Tab-separated table of C-alpha atoms and ligand atoms in Angstrom:
chain	number	residue	atom	x	y	z
Y	1	MET	CA	-7.940	284.065	2.556
Y	2	ASP	CA	-8.376	285.971	5.645
Y	3	MET	CA	-11.931	288.109	6.162
Y	4	GLU	CA	-10.936	291.027	4.323
Y	5	THR	CA	-8.701	289.593	1.331
Y	6	ALA	CA	-7.800	286.966	-0.742
Y	7	LYS	CA	-5.201	285.900	-2.179
Y	8	LEU	CA	-4.949	284.223	-5.404
Y	9	ILE	CA	-1.364	282.832	-6.713
Y	10	LEU	CA	-0.955	282.622	-10.707
Y	11	HIS	CA	2.551	281.566	-12.519
Y	12	GLY	CA	4.083	281.969	-9.209
Y	13	GLN	CA	2.786	285.418	-9.258
Y	14	GLU	CA	0.540	286.645	-5.752
Y	15	HIS	CA	-2.203	288.391	-6.351
Y	16	GLU	CA	-4.530	290.160	-3.583
Y	17	PHE	CA	-8.521	290.645	-4.191
Y	18	PRO	CA	-10.599	292.273	-1.380
Y	19	VAL	CA	-13.112	290.309	-0.346
Y	20	THR	CA	-16.821	291.802	0.192
Y	21	VAL	CA	-18.959	290.487	3.294
Y	22	GLY	CA	-23.111	290.821	2.809
Y	23	THR	CA	-25.517	291.608	5.673
Y	24	GLU	CA	-26.027	287.815	6.375
Y	25	GLY	CA	-22.118	287.178	6.512
Y	26	GLU	CA	-22.080	285.211	2.724
Y	27	GLU	CA	-18.544	286.110	1.180
Y	28	GLY	CA	-17.797	287.504	-2.288
Y	29	ILE	CA	-14.215	287.795	-3.741
Y	30	ASP	CA	-14.414	291.142	-5.889
Y	31	ILE	CA	-12.419	289.519	-8.998
Y	32	ARG	CA	-13.223	292.891	-11.254
Y	33	LYS	CA	-9.734	293.343	-11.069
Y	34	LEU	CA	-8.703	290.117	-12.192
Y	35	ARG	CA	-8.343	290.392	-15.866
Y	36	ALA	CA	-6.096	293.693	-15.874
Y	37	THR	CA	-4.040	292.796	-13.338
Y	38	THR	CA	-3.696	289.137	-13.773
Y	39	GLY	CA	-4.430	288.725	-17.800
Y	40	ALA	CA	-7.142	285.972	-16.499
Y	41	VAL	CA	-11.044	285.528	-16.096
Y	42	THR	CA	-13.217	282.996	-14.523
Y	43	LEU	CA	-14.814	279.870	-15.777
Y	44	ASP	CA	-17.924	279.337	-14.218
Y	45	PRO	CA	-20.427	277.980	-16.455
Y	46	GLY	CA	-24.305	278.035	-15.555
Y	47	PHE	CA	-22.960	280.828	-12.858
Y	48	GLY	CA	-23.227	279.026	-10.368
Y	49	ASN	CA	-20.529	280.365	-7.903
Y	50	THR	CA	-20.411	283.979	-9.631
Y	51	GLY	CA	-22.339	286.612	-7.543
Y	52	SER	CA	-23.865	289.276	-10.758
Y	53	CYS	CA	-24.178	292.470	-8.174
Y	54	GLU	CA	-24.893	293.093	-5.213
Y	55	SER	CA	-28.403	293.558	-3.848
Y	56	GLY	CA	-30.827	294.131	-1.271
Y	57	ILE	CA	-33.805	292.445	-1.898
Y	58	THR	CA	-34.665	289.004	-1.665
Y	59	PHE	CA	-32.654	286.524	1.145
Y	60	ILE	CA	-31.744	282.787	0.578
Y	61	ASN	CA	-30.028	280.442	2.267
Y	62	GLY	CA	-29.936	277.317	0.205
Y	63	GLU	CA	-28.231	274.858	3.362
Y	64	GLU	CA	-30.447	275.893	5.841
Y	65	GLY	CA	-33.918	276.039	3.495
Y	66	ILE	CA	-34.206	280.118	3.961
Y	67	LEU	CA	-36.198	282.954	2.329
Y	68	ARG	CA	-35.723	286.532	2.941
Y	69	TYR	CA	-37.865	289.157	1.063
Y	70	ARG	CA	-35.997	292.441	2.209
Y	71	GLY	CA	-35.682	290.563	5.869
Y	72	TYR	CA	-39.140	289.051	6.242
Y	73	SER	CA	-39.752	285.283	6.434
Y	74	ILE	CA	-41.885	284.184	3.332
Y	75	GLU	CA	-43.400	281.422	6.401
Y	76	GLU	CA	-44.294	284.626	7.537
Y	77	LEU	CA	-45.020	286.847	4.454
Y	78	THR	CA	-47.213	283.969	3.500
Y	79	GLU	CA	-49.511	283.578	6.796
Y	80	LYS	CA	-49.606	287.291	7.514
Y	81	SER	CA	-49.928	289.575	4.351
Y	82	SER	CA	-50.966	289.977	0.363
Y	83	PHE	CA	-49.620	289.819	-2.645
Y	84	LEU	CA	-50.405	293.515	-2.465
Y	85	GLU	CA	-48.743	294.182	0.419
Y	86	VAL	CA	-45.526	291.770	-1.050
Y	87	ALA	CA	-45.039	293.984	-4.132
Y	88	HIS	CA	-44.814	297.393	-2.384
Y	89	LEU	CA	-42.652	295.998	-0.106
Y	90	LEU	CA	-40.127	294.422	-2.742
Y	91	ILE	CA	-40.774	297.375	-5.189
Y	92	GLN	CA	-40.331	300.438	-2.668
Y	93	GLY	CA	-38.924	298.614	-0.313
Y	94	GLU	CA	-40.883	298.785	3.004
Y	95	LEU	CA	-43.972	297.146	3.656
Y	96	PRO	CA	-47.155	299.556	3.172
Y	97	THR	CA	-49.139	301.574	5.603
Y	98	ARG	CA	-52.820	300.903	5.560
Y	99	GLU	CA	-52.927	304.829	3.581
Y	100	GLN	CA	-50.194	303.108	1.171
Y	101	LEU	CA	-51.679	300.223	0.356
Y	102	ASP	CA	-54.831	301.607	0.047
Y	103	HIS	CA	-53.666	303.897	-2.550
Y	104	PHE	CA	-51.064	301.390	-4.435
Y	105	ARG	CA	-54.353	298.972	-4.839
Y	106	HIS	CA	-56.142	302.317	-6.340
Y	107	ARG	CA	-53.545	302.587	-8.455
Y	108	LEU	CA	-53.550	299.155	-10.010
Y	109	THR	CA	-57.271	299.405	-9.552
Y	110	TYR	CA	-57.063	302.009	-12.321
Y	111	HIS	CA	-54.173	300.786	-14.464
Y	112	SER	CA	-55.831	297.837	-15.782
Y	113	LEU	CA	-57.697	298.168	-18.843
Y	114	LEU	CA	-55.690	297.598	-21.997
Y	115	HIS	CA	-55.809	299.485	-24.415
Y	116	GLU	CA	-58.812	298.997	-27.221
Y	117	ASP	CA	-56.364	298.313	-30.098
Y	118	MET	CA	-53.870	295.288	-28.270
Y	119	LYS	CA	-57.097	293.059	-28.312
Y	120	LYS	CA	-56.100	292.704	-32.632
Y	121	PHE	CA	-52.548	291.323	-31.042
Y	122	PHE	CA	-54.431	288.807	-29.180
Y	123	GLU	CA	-56.554	288.051	-32.150
Y	124	GLY	CA	-53.669	287.744	-34.554
Y	125	PHE	CA	-52.756	284.697	-32.859
Y	126	PRO	CA	-53.868	281.240	-32.716
Y	127	PRO	CA	-55.849	280.016	-30.312
Y	128	SER	CA	-52.949	277.001	-29.874
Y	129	ALA	CA	-50.374	279.792	-28.821
Y	130	HIS	CA	-49.222	279.063	-25.550
Y	131	PRO	CA	-50.078	282.058	-23.286
Y	132	MET	CA	-46.374	282.110	-21.983
Y	133	SER	CA	-45.753	283.404	-25.759
Y	134	VAL	CA	-48.739	285.459	-26.173
Y	135	LEU	CA	-47.907	287.412	-22.030
Y	136	SER	CA	-43.928	288.193	-23.421
Y	137	THR	CA	-45.234	289.127	-26.660
Y	138	ILE	CA	-47.725	292.021	-25.509
Y	139	VAL	CA	-45.317	292.637	-22.187
Y	140	ALA	CA	-43.092	293.694	-24.776
Y	141	SER	CA	-46.251	295.829	-27.174
Y	142	LEU	CA	-47.075	297.887	-23.835
Y	143	SER	CA	-43.700	300.074	-25.034
Y	144	ALA	CA	-45.382	301.571	-28.801
Y	145	TYR	CA	-48.805	302.063	-25.929
Y	146	TYR	CA	-46.824	303.480	-23.180
Y	147	PRO	CA	-43.699	305.278	-23.941
Y	148	GLU	CA	-40.916	304.654	-21.704
Y	149	ASN	CA	-38.324	307.433	-20.667
Y	150	ASP	CA	-35.916	308.276	-17.436
Y	151	ASP	CA	-37.942	310.460	-15.848
Y	152	PRO	CA	-39.068	308.455	-12.128
Y	153	THR	CA	-41.838	309.277	-12.202
Y	154	ASP	CA	-43.103	308.234	-16.148
Y	155	ILE	CA	-41.260	305.186	-14.343
Y	156	ASP	CA	-43.184	305.000	-11.497
Y	157	LEU	CA	-46.250	305.320	-13.847
Y	158	ASN	CA	-45.181	302.435	-16.490
Y	159	ILE	CA	-44.379	299.736	-12.837
Y	160	VAL	CA	-48.021	300.414	-11.866
Y	161	ARG	CA	-49.113	299.871	-15.835
Y	162	LEU	CA	-47.243	296.898	-15.478
Y	163	LEU	CA	-47.902	295.719	-12.418
Y	164	ALA	CA	-51.913	296.668	-12.831
Y	165	LYS	CA	-51.799	295.075	-16.590
Y	166	ILE	CA	-50.114	291.846	-16.410
Y	167	LYS	CA	-53.315	289.930	-14.958
Y	168	THR	CA	-55.485	291.594	-17.593
Y	169	ILE	CA	-53.235	289.983	-20.416
Y	170	ALA	CA	-52.279	286.673	-18.364
Y	171	ALA	CA	-56.653	286.358	-18.502
Y	172	PHE	CA	-57.481	287.661	-22.344
Y	173	ALA	CA	-54.631	285.312	-23.059
Y	174	TYR	CA	-56.676	282.117	-21.931
Y	175	LYS	CA	-59.858	283.357	-23.092
Y	176	LYS	CA	-58.462	283.835	-26.697
Y	177	SER	CA	-57.203	279.814	-26.042
Y	178	ILE	CA	-60.873	279.034	-25.972
Y	179	GLY	CA	-62.380	280.842	-28.200
Y	180	GLN	CA	-64.522	282.534	-25.278
Y	181	PRO	CA	-65.353	286.583	-25.326
Y	182	TYR	CA	-63.104	288.745	-23.051
Y	183	VAL	CA	-64.374	290.098	-19.736
Y	184	TYR	CA	-63.014	292.989	-19.433
Y	185	PRO	CA	-61.465	293.507	-16.083
Y	186	ARG	CA	-63.527	295.628	-12.183
Y	187	ASN	CA	-62.708	297.847	-9.910
Y	188	ASN	CA	-64.758	296.709	-7.457
Y	189	LEU	CA	-62.657	292.941	-6.295
Y	190	THR	CA	-59.119	292.874	-5.281
Y	191	TYR	CA	-56.198	292.068	-7.515
Y	192	THR	CA	-56.625	287.889	-7.421
Y	193	GLY	CA	-60.172	288.375	-7.727
Y	194	ASP	CA	-60.452	289.914	-10.810
Y	195	PHE	CA	-57.676	287.962	-12.252
Y	196	LEU	CA	-60.138	284.768	-11.547
Y	197	HIS	CA	-62.889	286.840	-12.887
Y	198	MET	CA	-61.566	287.953	-15.897
Y	199	MET	CA	-60.528	284.263	-15.706
Y	200	PHE	CA	-63.368	282.156	-15.064
Y	201	ALA	CA	-66.636	284.445	-15.643
Y	202	VAL	CA	-68.629	284.533	-19.030
Y	203	PRO	CA	-71.951	286.454	-20.053
Y	204	SER	CA	-74.383	283.554	-19.746
Y	205	GLU	CA	-74.180	283.659	-16.136
Y	206	ASP	CA	-72.806	284.840	-12.888
Y	207	TYR	CA	-69.645	284.427	-11.643
Y	208	GLU	CA	-69.018	283.800	-8.125
Y	209	ILE	CA	-65.164	284.131	-6.600
Y	210	ASP	CA	-64.378	281.749	-3.911
Y	211	PRO	CA	-62.616	283.709	-1.594
Y	212	LEU	CA	-60.904	279.856	-0.919
Y	213	VAL	CA	-59.716	279.926	-3.764
Y	214	GLU	CA	-58.735	283.776	-3.637
Y	215	GLU	CA	-56.437	283.595	-0.735
Y	216	THR	CA	-54.845	280.159	-1.982
Y	217	LEU	CA	-53.933	281.856	-5.520
Y	218	ASP	CA	-52.349	285.648	-3.605
Y	219	LYS	CA	-50.630	283.145	-1.230
Y	220	LEU	CA	-48.927	281.214	-3.830
Y	221	LEU	CA	-48.422	284.438	-5.925
Y	222	ILE	CA	-46.254	285.242	-2.383
Y	223	LEU	CA	-44.555	282.373	-2.464
Y	224	HIS	CA	-43.143	283.141	-6.461
Y	225	ALA	CA	-42.841	287.123	-5.776
Y	226	ASP	CA	-38.760	287.123	-5.853
Y	227	HIS	CA	-35.990	284.893	-5.511
Y	228	GLU	CA	-33.045	286.971	-6.101
Y	229	GLN	CA	-30.869	286.127	-9.492
Y	230	ASN	CA	-32.274	283.664	-10.543
Y	231	CYS	CA	-32.508	282.497	-14.535
Y	232	SER	CA	-35.659	285.307	-15.338
Y	233	THR	CA	-34.040	287.865	-12.832
Y	234	SER	CA	-29.703	287.473	-14.343
Y	235	THR	CA	-32.110	287.659	-17.921
Y	236	VAL	CA	-34.626	291.021	-16.758
Y	237	ARG	CA	-30.824	292.597	-15.077
Y	238	MET	CA	-28.566	291.628	-18.131
Y	239	VAL	CA	-31.343	292.962	-20.773
Y	240	GLY	CA	-32.268	296.396	-18.905
Y	241	SER	CA	-28.402	296.252	-17.956
Y	242	SER	CA	-28.026	297.505	-21.530
Y	243	GLY	CA	-30.351	300.808	-21.556
Y	244	ALA	CA	-33.277	298.596	-22.988
Y	245	SER	CA	-36.886	299.632	-21.436
Y	246	LEU	CA	-38.525	297.844	-18.047
Y	247	PHE	CA	-41.150	296.704	-21.071
Y	248	ALA	CA	-38.079	295.028	-23.179
Y	249	ALA	CA	-36.671	293.739	-19.909
Y	250	ILE	CA	-39.225	292.006	-17.840
Y	251	SER	CA	-41.326	290.388	-21.395
Y	252	ALA	CA	-37.180	288.867	-21.849
Y	253	GLY	CA	-37.314	287.878	-18.342
Y	254	VAL	CA	-40.865	286.274	-19.271
Y	255	SER	CA	-39.613	284.035	-22.111
Y	256	ALA	CA	-36.544	282.715	-19.334
Y	257	LEU	CA	-39.512	281.900	-17.196
Y	258	SER	CA	-40.867	279.847	-19.993
Y	259	GLY	CA	-38.225	276.840	-20.146
Y	260	PRO	CA	-39.426	273.393	-18.502
Y	261	LEU	CA	-35.904	273.659	-16.559
Y	262	HIS	CA	-37.648	277.002	-14.882
Y	263	GLY	CA	-41.054	278.068	-14.209
Y	264	GLY	CA	-42.205	275.799	-16.903
Y	265	ALA	CA	-40.936	272.843	-14.523
Y	266	ASN	CA	-44.739	273.555	-12.699
Y	267	GLN	CA	-46.591	272.759	-15.632
Y	268	ALA	CA	-44.058	270.045	-16.823
Y	269	VAL	CA	-44.598	268.435	-13.293
Y	270	ILE	CA	-48.417	267.518	-13.961
Y	271	ASN	CA	-47.389	266.348	-17.771
Y	272	MET	CA	-45.171	263.941	-15.995
Y	273	LEU	CA	-47.796	262.507	-12.887
Y	274	GLU	CA	-50.445	262.228	-15.643
Y	275	ARG	CA	-48.204	260.300	-17.793
Y	276	ILE	CA	-47.457	257.945	-14.623
Y	277	ARG	CA	-51.155	258.005	-13.979
Y	278	ALA	CA	-51.539	256.854	-17.508
Y	279	ASP	CA	-48.481	253.963	-16.529
Y	280	GLY	CA	-50.761	252.353	-14.412
Y	281	GLY	CA	-49.203	254.778	-11.340
Y	282	ASN	CA	-45.950	253.094	-11.800
Y	283	TYR	CA	-44.148	255.731	-10.509
Y	284	ARG	CA	-40.699	253.903	-9.551
Y	285	LYS	CA	-39.941	253.879	-13.082
Y	286	TYR	CA	-40.140	257.403	-13.635
Y	287	LEU	CA	-37.461	257.194	-10.408
Y	288	ASN	CA	-35.212	255.060	-11.913
Y	289	MET	CA	-35.778	256.666	-15.299
Y	290	ALA	CA	-34.567	259.846	-13.466
Y	291	LYS	CA	-31.398	258.398	-12.260
Y	292	ASP	CA	-30.693	256.800	-15.233
Y	293	ARG	CA	-28.232	260.077	-17.566
Y	294	SER	CA	-28.892	258.580	-20.867
Y	295	SER	CA	-32.777	258.397	-20.267
Y	296	GLY	CA	-32.732	262.106	-20.489
Y	297	PHE	CA	-35.484	262.546	-18.088
Y	298	ARG	CA	-35.434	264.425	-14.841
Y	299	LEU	CA	-37.846	264.362	-11.851
Y	300	MET	CA	-39.990	268.003	-12.679
Y	301	GLY	CA	-40.197	269.618	-9.386
Y	302	PHE	CA	-36.910	267.993	-7.759
Y	303	GLY	CA	-33.706	269.527	-7.348
Y	304	HIS	CA	-32.665	273.418	-7.355
Y	305	ARG	CA	-29.301	275.487	-8.031
Y	306	VAL	CA	-29.153	276.815	-4.661
Y	307	TYR	CA	-31.822	275.018	-2.026
Y	308	LYS	CA	-29.164	271.623	-0.769
Y	309	ASN	CA	-32.500	271.493	1.328
Y	310	PHE	CA	-36.651	271.863	1.570
Y	311	ASP	CA	-37.035	274.143	-0.403
Y	312	PRO	CA	-39.188	276.554	1.451
Y	313	ARG	CA	-41.368	277.190	-0.566
Y	314	ALA	CA	-42.782	273.799	-1.323
Y	315	ARG	CA	-42.522	273.228	2.206
Y	316	VAL	CA	-45.567	276.393	2.955
Y	317	ILE	CA	-47.391	274.932	-0.650
Y	318	LYS	CA	-47.100	271.120	0.771
Y	319	ALA	CA	-48.448	272.668	4.144
Y	320	SER	CA	-51.255	273.436	2.462
Y	321	ALA	CA	-52.182	271.266	-0.361
Y	322	ASP	CA	-53.989	268.525	1.881
Y	323	GLN	CA	-56.140	271.020	3.733
Y	324	VAL	CA	-57.423	273.670	0.470
Y	325	LEU	CA	-57.708	270.269	-1.192
Y	326	ALA	CA	-60.455	268.827	0.963
Y	327	ARG	CA	-61.988	272.283	1.803
Y	328	LEU	CA	-62.197	272.546	-1.787
Y	329	GLY	CA	-63.508	269.433	-2.231
Y	330	VAL	CA	-61.206	267.751	-4.639
Y	331	ASP	CA	-59.411	264.588	-4.625
Y	332	ASP	CA	-57.295	264.543	-6.837
Y	333	PRO	CA	-54.919	261.062	-7.808
Y	334	LEU	CA	-52.446	262.951	-8.974
Y	335	LEU	CA	-51.680	264.080	-5.045
Y	336	ASP	CA	-51.289	260.968	-4.358
Y	337	ILE	CA	-48.294	259.685	-6.481
Y	338	ALA	CA	-46.614	263.292	-6.065
Y	339	LYS	CA	-47.005	261.910	-2.707
Y	340	GLU	CA	-45.310	258.488	-3.241
Y	341	LEU	CA	-43.261	260.119	-5.540
Y	342	GLU	CA	-41.683	262.646	-3.270
Y	343	ARG	CA	-41.749	259.815	-0.324
Y	344	ALA	CA	-39.855	256.818	-2.306
Y	345	ALA	CA	-37.134	259.676	-4.124
Y	346	LEU	CA	-36.105	261.761	-0.115
Y	347	GLU	CA	-34.830	257.857	0.291
Y	348	ASP	CA	-33.020	256.662	-2.639
Y	349	GLU	CA	-29.710	257.265	-2.458
Y	350	TYR	CA	-29.217	259.051	-5.801
Y	351	PHE	CA	-31.202	262.169	-4.378
Y	352	VAL	CA	-30.128	261.501	-1.115
Y	353	SER	CA	-26.816	262.387	-1.697
Y	354	ARG	CA	-27.003	264.736	-4.651
Y	355	LYS	CA	-29.320	266.931	-1.590
Y	356	LEU	CA	-32.276	267.092	-4.856
Y	357	TYR	CA	-35.369	267.897	-2.882
Y	358	PRO	CA	-39.382	269.032	-4.245
Y	359	ASN	CA	-39.016	272.583	-5.237
Y	360	VAL	CA	-41.704	274.995	-5.769
Y	361	ASP	CA	-43.397	273.401	-8.033
Y	362	PHE	CA	-43.718	270.328	-7.102
Y	363	TYR	CA	-46.830	270.968	-5.805
Y	364	SER	CA	-47.950	273.912	-6.448
Y	365	GLY	CA	-49.558	272.506	-9.844
Y	366	ILE	CA	-51.728	270.498	-8.271
Y	367	LEU	CA	-53.109	273.453	-6.609
Y	368	TYR	CA	-53.311	275.449	-9.777
Y	369	ARG	CA	-55.959	272.590	-10.708
Y	370	ALA	CA	-57.355	272.365	-7.607
Y	371	MET	CA	-58.084	276.232	-8.254
Y	372	GLY	CA	-59.732	275.140	-12.139
Y	373	ILE	CA	-56.503	276.930	-13.682
Y	374	PRO	CA	-55.446	274.761	-17.073
Y	375	THR	CA	-51.920	273.951	-17.232
Y	376	ASN	CA	-51.141	275.738	-20.045
Y	377	MET	CA	-51.826	278.726	-17.718
Y	378	PHE	CA	-49.270	276.953	-14.659
Y	379	THR	CA	-46.096	278.845	-16.261
Y	380	VAL	CA	-48.109	282.589	-16.364
Y	381	MET	CA	-49.339	282.203	-12.750
Y	382	PHE	CA	-45.636	281.956	-11.856
Y	383	ALA	CA	-45.123	285.083	-13.742
Y	384	MET	CA	-47.778	287.203	-12.245
Y	385	GLY	CA	-46.210	286.487	-8.445
Y	386	ARG	CA	-42.568	286.892	-10.206
Y	387	LEU	CA	-43.630	290.947	-11.822
Y	388	PRO	CA	-42.905	292.234	-8.487
Y	389	GLY	CA	-39.654	291.017	-7.922
Y	390	TRP	CA	-38.363	291.874	-11.580
Y	391	ILE	CA	-39.834	295.191	-11.532
Y	392	ALA	CA	-37.447	295.655	-8.172
Y	393	GLN	CA	-33.928	294.034	-9.366
Y	394	TRP	CA	-34.676	295.832	-12.491
Y	395	LYS	CA	-35.227	299.138	-10.568
Y	396	GLU	CA	-32.127	298.807	-8.238
Y	397	MET	CA	-29.923	297.335	-11.121
Y	398	HIS	CA	-31.005	301.100	-12.938
Y	399	ASN	CA	-30.957	302.926	-10.246
Y	400	ASP	CA	-27.502	301.564	-9.155
Y	401	PRO	CA	-24.992	304.190	-10.285
Y	402	ASN	CA	-22.418	301.091	-10.731
Y	403	THR	CA	-24.094	299.345	-12.858
Y	404	ARG	CA	-22.379	298.340	-16.131
Y	405	ILE	CA	-23.110	296.967	-19.046
Y	406	TYR	CA	-23.573	292.932	-18.690
Y	407	ARG	CA	-21.200	291.233	-20.913
Y	408	PRO	CA	-19.277	287.935	-19.452
Y	409	ARG	CA	-15.995	286.938	-21.306
Y	410	GLN	CA	-15.383	283.046	-22.424
Y	411	ILE	CA	-12.758	281.129	-22.883
Y	412	TYR	CA	-12.319	280.034	-26.821
Y	413	VAL	CA	-11.423	276.708	-27.523
Y	414	GLY	CA	-12.329	276.852	-31.358
Y	415	ALA	CA	-9.795	276.988	-33.712
Y	416	ARG	CA	-6.674	278.772	-34.461
Y	417	ALA	CA	-6.101	281.390	-37.138
Y	418	ARG	CA	-5.630	280.086	-39.931
Y	419	PRO	CA	-5.713	281.072	-44.156
Y	420	TYR	CA	-9.040	281.211	-45.963
Y	421	VAL	CA	-9.920	278.155	-48.322
Y	422	PRO	CA	-11.685	279.079	-51.009
Y	423	ILE	CA	-14.822	276.985	-52.084
Y	424	ASP	CA	-13.274	274.712	-55.172
Y	425	GLN	CA	-10.599	273.604	-52.443
Y	426	ARG	CA	-12.802	272.301	-49.494
Y	427	SER	CA	-12.964	268.586	-49.212
O	501	CMC	N1	-33.966	264.262	-11.028
O	501	CMC	C1	-32.935	263.835	-11.653
O	501	CMC	N2	-31.305	264.256	-11.711
O	501	CMC	C2	-31.345	265.530	-11.086
O	501	CMC	C3	-32.323	266.575	-10.691
O	501	CMC	C4	-33.686	265.895	-11.104
O	501	CMC	N3	-34.961	266.637	-10.976
O	501	CMC	N4	-31.561	267.247	-10.684
O	501	CMC	C5	-30.728	267.273	-10.945
O	501	CMC	N5	-30.163	265.827	-11.032
O	501	CMC	C6	-29.145	265.772	-10.550
O	501	CMC	C7	-27.704	265.609	-12.092
O	501	CMC	O1	-27.980	265.044	-12.830
O	501	CMC	C8	-26.536	266.105	-11.726
O	501	CMC	O2	-26.523	264.591	-11.151
O	501	CMC	P1	-24.817	264.233	-11.343
O	501	CMC	O3	-24.007	264.949	-10.413
O	501	CMC	O4	-25.030	262.508	-11.161
O	501	CMC	O5	-24.162	264.687	-12.734
O	501	CMC	C9	-26.737	266.667	-10.192
O	501	CMC	O6	-28.450	265.992	-10.126
O	501	CMC	C10	-26.852	267.945	-10.001
O	501	CMC	O7	-27.991	268.490	-10.923
O	501	CMC	P2	-27.227	269.981	-11.933
O	501	CMC	O8	-28.209	269.755	-13.259
O	501	CMC	O9	-25.762	270.744	-11.772
O	501	CMC	O10	-27.863	271.369	-11.314
O	501	CMC	P3	-28.810	272.318	-11.659
O	501	CMC	O11	-28.342	273.278	-10.219
O	501	CMC	O12	-27.819	272.368	-12.195
O	501	CMC	O13	-29.864	272.646	-11.889
O	501	CMC	C11	-32.309	272.657	-11.764
O	501	CMC	C12	-30.790	272.703	-11.305
O	501	CMC	C13	-33.656	272.929	-10.828
O	501	CMC	C14	-32.625	272.739	-13.386
O	501	CMC	C15	-31.951	271.151	-11.657
O	501	CMC	O14	-32.750	270.776	-10.212
O	501	CMC	C16	-33.499	270.176	-12.594
O	501	CMC	O15	-33.753	270.330	-13.249
O	501	CMC	N6	-34.828	270.058	-12.084
O	501	CMC	C17	-35.781	269.708	-12.392
O	501	CMC	C18	-36.293	270.727	-13.226
O	501	CMC	C19	-37.410	271.680	-12.072
O	501	CMC	O16	-37.878	271.168	-11.009
O	501	CMC	N7	-36.745	272.816	-12.388
O	501	CMC	C20	-37.943	273.778	-11.542
O	501	CMC	C21	-36.827	274.955	-10.375
O	501	CMC	S1	-37.599	275.922	-9.471
O	501	CMC	C22	-38.414	277.261	-9.613
O	501	CMC	C23	-37.287	278.332	-10.264
O	501	CMC	O17	-37.386	278.660	-9.128
O	501	CMC	O18	-37.419	277.418	-11.751
């Protein structure tokens, strides 16, 4: 293979395919004409080697543990930027000027109310409903209240509505689950401050937002804001590729995120750590279980499809976990178990040889707990953070003239053609 073309020999015949090179030197063999020229398709279950699109949003180098949004490193963004600046960066392509940020913040503030009738949807759910299923349902139903069309101005307005309302939906879902009255959004608070207020304020007393909690949450949202073509983002693009609306595509993304192998892992990590604590803190037993395939148990918060080195997001969270917990005065025994488990796993041949490192979800739950966020809301926090990324990816796909409906092929391995068997002749 040279830099421009790749050669494939199939049934003794040579075929040539162009090679696309990205701005960071990544190479992709362009097999768009593969089936037309060879009759064959590629087989790649889980799409581990399939580039589904060209994208200018997020760059990851999994071997070196690099994550950048539009060229800016995740470390620098979490240290110097705010979640709204990052949302602007992802969706509009550039960091906002002060004036642009003020305008963006103003719009997000003034679109944060939900239509009053939508409260009836929340009332229809049982209190036991998982907030992620409530979130995906309400996001899908937004299209009934805010009709969607192809006009760029209307799309832009619906993007703002979605970003503004997701925190209201998330907080209402929580209030519903604990049977407390809904707290309405307030225009004098920051994006994260408003969310915390809607989550934790009660009519009987004043709620004071802790600036450290507000700042930590803002950083966590930045860390989750995009992650190129992961399961939920690919879902958003796939649903959107059919021409389905923004709200429909994002709702599908929320559902994809809820699984324990994806965003649901942050909740699963805490459940796992609690299980270990209840079992006398015997983390080695769980480490051994994770190494035994037949146990069906995996170390939640460990491993990643792309990172074969430390997940840079986990590094940022871990670095601040001790400090935040100390400043909040929280002594969480689960943090000690997590550290022991991590240390043991990083020394274990099974994890070392498979390059399994802690991922973003390993420590994020500990921080959410310290902030008073209930466990069943952890994945909702991930969804709030990921929303700007989903929107940016949907928009990029929507505006790309080369977008085709997502429609993978398969290799059929079922029964060959056979005659129909009447019911009384079947054995
Ligand atoms: N515990 C034990 N073994 C593991 C784990 C784990 N957490 N993760 C991977 N392995 C093993 C796996 O059994 C396989 O071993 P072998 O080669 O002997 O068959 C090998 O490592 C490769 O794993 P894989 O399943 O082929 O890897 P994948 O890329 O398909 O899966 C993953 C990636 C994240 C789903 C997986 O590592 C996992 O299930 N981790 C736990 C769930 C988790 O923490 N998910 C959050 C991911 S980060 C947040 C996000 O972006 O969604």
